[in-house]
Amino acid sequence: MDRVGSFAFQPSEIFKIALVIFLAFYRLLISRMIETGRLKPKNPKKTVLFNAFFEFILPVGLILVPAGLVIMQPHFSCFLILGAVTVVCFLVSGINIRSWFVGTGILLLAAAILAGGLMIVPKSREYIIEKVTTNFAHVFKRFDIYTQDEDEELTDAQKDESLQV
């Protein structure tokens, strides 16, 4: 948390506002370029890939860089909020459904290849596992709390009381 005068804020809060402004500006720019014909594929057969790249893959890729920095803080809740804001902005911007599916498929394939490549190297795998378990221990603890049985949720005093009855 940073301080500016008497105000305290997290830099990731600025990114939430900048994200909406960036996506609105980017979508406006791309829409105008497509309408005026300044942005069109050279090969008409590749129109779907072309549109998926400019309407979906490129903006998501640009967002993933600072979002990666947020997740490295670790600030998991802000990362989830950024994801939700991105999805809502994409939904209301009128992106073609084909671009959604093609772009999501390409990004998932790229993520799987990247993750697989990182997991093949033993030292990077150990480093990643250690970083995730230490940086996100609080997240794992919250999931454990939600998955506990009712008997496990009882405090020590409640357990003692139930044994005496």
GROMACS .gro file of C-alpha atoms in nm:
model
  165
    1MET     CA    1   0.000   0.000   0.000
    2ASP     CA    2   0.138   0.340  -0.098
    3ARG     CA    3   0.074   0.677   0.057
    4VAL     CA    4   0.024   1.007  -0.121
    5GLY     CA    5  -0.015   1.276   0.141
    6SER     CA    6  -0.285   1.158   0.377
    7PHE     CA    7  -0.430   0.913   0.123
    8ALA     CA    8  -0.340   0.544   0.116
    9PHE     CA    9  -0.404   0.330  -0.191
   10GLN     CA   10  -0.285   0.020  -0.368
   11PRO     CA   11  -0.139   0.073  -0.716
   12SER     CA   12  -0.359  -0.210  -0.845
   13GLU     CA   13  -0.665   0.009  -0.775
   14ILE     CA   14  -0.546   0.252  -1.042
   15PHE     CA   15  -0.516  -0.039  -1.284
   16LYS     CA   16  -0.885  -0.123  -1.239
   17ILE     CA   17  -0.986   0.221  -1.365
   18ALA     CA   18  -0.718   0.226  -1.635
   19LEU     CA   19  -0.836  -0.114  -1.758
   20VAL     CA   20  -1.187   0.010  -1.836
   21ILE     CA   21  -1.053   0.322  -2.009
   22PHE     CA   22  -0.799   0.118  -2.208
   23LEU     CA   23  -1.056  -0.138  -2.324
   24ALA     CA   24  -1.305   0.132  -2.426
   25PHE     CA   25  -1.041   0.324  -2.620
   26TYR     CA   26  -0.897   0.010  -2.782
   27ARG     CA   27  -1.239  -0.117  -2.890
   28LEU     CA   28  -1.334   0.223  -3.033
   29LEU     CA   29  -1.006   0.243  -3.226
   30ILE     CA   30  -1.034  -0.110  -3.368
   31SER     CA   31  -1.402  -0.064  -3.460
   32ARG     CA   32  -1.329   0.258  -3.649
   33MET     CA   33  -1.032   0.105  -3.829
   34ILE     CA   34  -1.241  -0.195  -3.940
   35GLU     CA   35  -1.532   0.028  -4.052
   36THR     CA   36  -1.309   0.256  -4.258
   37GLY     CA   37  -1.125  -0.039  -4.413
   38ARG     CA   38  -0.783   0.052  -4.273
   39LEU     CA   39  -0.771  -0.278  -4.085
   40LYS     CA   40  -0.858  -0.578  -4.296
   41PRO     CA   41  -0.692  -0.912  -4.365
   42LYS     CA   42  -0.484  -0.954  -4.679
   43ASN     CA   43  -0.624  -1.304  -4.724
   44PRO     CA   44  -1.007  -1.315  -4.695
   45LYS     CA   45  -0.989  -1.682  -4.589
   46LYS     CA   46  -0.815  -1.579  -4.268
   47THR     CA   47  -1.075  -1.320  -4.164
   48VAL     CA   48  -1.182  -1.520  -3.856
   49LEU     CA   49  -0.825  -1.548  -3.726
   50PHE     CA   50  -0.757  -1.185  -3.812
   51ASN     CA   51  -1.065  -1.063  -3.625
   52ALA     CA   52  -0.997  -1.295  -3.329
   53PHE     CA   53  -0.645  -1.157  -3.301
   54PHE     CA   54  -0.738  -0.787  -3.306
   55GLU     CA   55  -1.068  -0.812  -3.119
   56PHE     CA   56  -0.973  -1.064  -2.850
   57ILE     CA   57  -0.617  -1.201  -2.836
   58LEU     CA   58  -0.425  -0.872  -2.857
   59PRO     CA   59  -0.622  -0.687  -2.584
   60VAL     CA   60  -0.616  -0.992  -2.354
   61GLY     CA   61  -0.243  -1.026  -2.410
   62LEU     CA   62  -0.189  -0.660  -2.327
   63ILE     CA   63  -0.399  -0.697  -2.012
   64LEU     CA   64  -0.218  -1.011  -1.897
   65VAL     CA   65   0.114  -0.829  -1.854
   66PRO     CA   66   0.004  -0.592  -1.574
   67ALA     CA   67  -0.242  -0.854  -1.441
   68GLY     CA   68   0.055  -1.087  -1.405
   69LEU     CA   69   0.226  -0.825  -1.192
   70VAL     CA   70  -0.086  -0.800  -0.975
   71ILE     CA   71  -0.097  -1.177  -0.921
   72MET     CA   72   0.273  -1.175  -0.830
   73GLN     CA   73   0.209  -0.929  -0.544
   74PRO     CA   74   0.006  -1.163  -0.456
   75HIS     CA   75  -0.326  -0.984  -0.477
   76PHE     CA   76  -0.557  -1.265  -0.585
   77SER     CA   77  -0.885  -1.083  -0.522
   78CYS     CA   78  -0.780  -0.791  -0.743
   79PHE     CA   79  -0.675  -1.039  -1.013
   80LEU     CA   80  -1.024  -1.193  -1.004
   81ILE     CA   81  -1.185  -0.848  -1.017
   82LEU     CA   82  -0.969  -0.753  -1.317
   83GLY     CA   83  -1.077  -1.071  -1.492
   84ALA     CA   84  -1.444  -1.001  -1.424
   85VAL     CA   85  -1.412  -0.639  -1.541
   86THR     CA   86  -1.240  -0.757  -1.859
   87VAL     CA   87  -1.513  -1.012  -1.935
   88VAL     CA   88  -1.789  -0.754  -1.878
   89CYS     CA   89  -1.613  -0.496  -2.097
   90PHE     CA   90  -1.572  -0.755  -2.372
   91LEU     CA   91  -1.938  -0.857  -2.345
   92VAL     CA   92  -2.072  -0.503  -2.381
   93SER     CA   93  -1.828  -0.403  -2.656
   94GLY     CA   94  -1.995  -0.617  -2.920
   95ILE     CA   95  -1.711  -0.854  -3.002
   96ASN     CA   96  -1.813  -1.123  -3.250
   97ILE     CA   97  -1.883  -1.461  -3.083
   98ARG     CA   98  -1.649  -1.632  -3.330
   99SER     CA   99  -1.367  -1.407  -3.212
  100TRP     CA  100  -1.445  -1.511  -2.853
  101PHE     CA  101  -1.425  -1.883  -2.928
  102VAL     CA  102  -1.125  -1.872  -3.159
  103GLY     CA  103  -0.937  -1.631  -2.932
  104THR     CA  104  -1.012  -1.829  -2.618
  105GLY     CA  105  -0.901  -2.150  -2.786
  106ILE     CA  106  -0.574  -1.999  -2.904
  107LEU     CA  107  -0.502  -1.841  -2.564
  108LEU     CA  108  -0.578  -2.166  -2.378
  109LEU     CA  109  -0.352  -2.358  -2.615
  110ALA     CA  110  -0.072  -2.104  -2.567
  111ALA     CA  111  -0.115  -2.117  -2.187
  112ALA     CA  112  -0.105  -2.498  -2.189
  113ILE     CA  113   0.212  -2.499  -2.398
  114LEU     CA  114   0.375  -2.240  -2.171
  115ALA     CA  115   0.274  -2.423  -1.853
  116GLY     CA  116   0.384  -2.756  -1.997
  117GLY     CA  117   0.720  -2.610  -2.098
  118LEU     CA  118   0.774  -2.467  -1.752
  119MET     CA  119   0.675  -2.792  -1.582
  120ILE     CA  120   0.916  -3.000  -1.791
  121VAL     CA  121   1.220  -2.828  -1.640
  122PRO     CA  122   1.255  -2.972  -1.285
  123LYS     CA  123   1.403  -2.661  -1.122
  124SER     CA  124   1.137  -2.431  -1.263
  125ARG     CA  125   0.865  -2.677  -1.156
  126GLU     CA  126   0.996  -2.679  -0.797
  127TYR     CA  127   1.030  -2.302  -0.796
  128ILE     CA  128   0.675  -2.251  -0.927
  129ILE     CA  129   0.526  -2.495  -0.677
  130GLU     CA  130   0.712  -2.327  -0.389
  131LYS     CA  131   0.609  -1.977  -0.499
  132VAL     CA  132   0.244  -2.073  -0.543
  133THR     CA  133   0.222  -2.251  -0.207
  134THR     CA  134   0.389  -1.967  -0.016
  135ASN     CA  135   0.230  -1.671  -0.194
  136PHE     CA  136  -0.120  -1.817  -0.201
  137ALA     CA  137  -0.129  -2.001   0.132
  138HIS     CA  138  -0.406  -1.765   0.247
  139VAL     CA  139  -0.616  -1.854  -0.058
  140PHE     CA  140  -0.571  -2.228   0.003
  141LYS     CA  141  -0.663  -2.176   0.368
  142ARG     CA  142  -0.990  -2.007   0.266
  143PHE     CA  143  -1.077  -2.295   0.036
  144ASP     CA  144  -1.003  -2.538   0.320
  145ILE     CA  145  -1.240  -2.348   0.548
  146TYR     CA  146  -1.523  -2.379   0.294
  147THR     CA  147  -1.463  -2.749   0.238
  148GLN     CA  148  -1.452  -2.848   0.605
  149ASP     CA  149  -1.723  -3.066   0.753
  150GLU     CA  150  -1.952  -2.914   1.013
  151ASP     CA  151  -1.784  -3.118   1.289
  152GLU     CA  152  -1.447  -2.970   1.198
  153GLU     CA  153  -1.583  -2.616   1.226
  154LEU     CA  154  -1.662  -2.652   1.595
  155THR     CA  155  -1.435  -2.459   1.827
  156ASP     CA  156  -1.254  -2.634   2.109
  157ALA     CA  157  -1.506  -2.502   2.363
  158GLN     CA  158  -1.796  -2.633   2.157
  159LYS     CA  159  -1.626  -2.972   2.122
  160ASP     CA  160  -1.575  -2.995   2.498
  161GLU     CA  161  -1.938  -2.902   2.555
  162SER     CA  162  -2.064  -3.165   2.310
  163LEU     CA  163  -1.852  -3.431   2.479
  164GLN     CA  164  -1.997  -3.354   2.821
  165VAL     CA  165  -2.359  -3.394   2.704
   0.00000   0.00000   0.00000
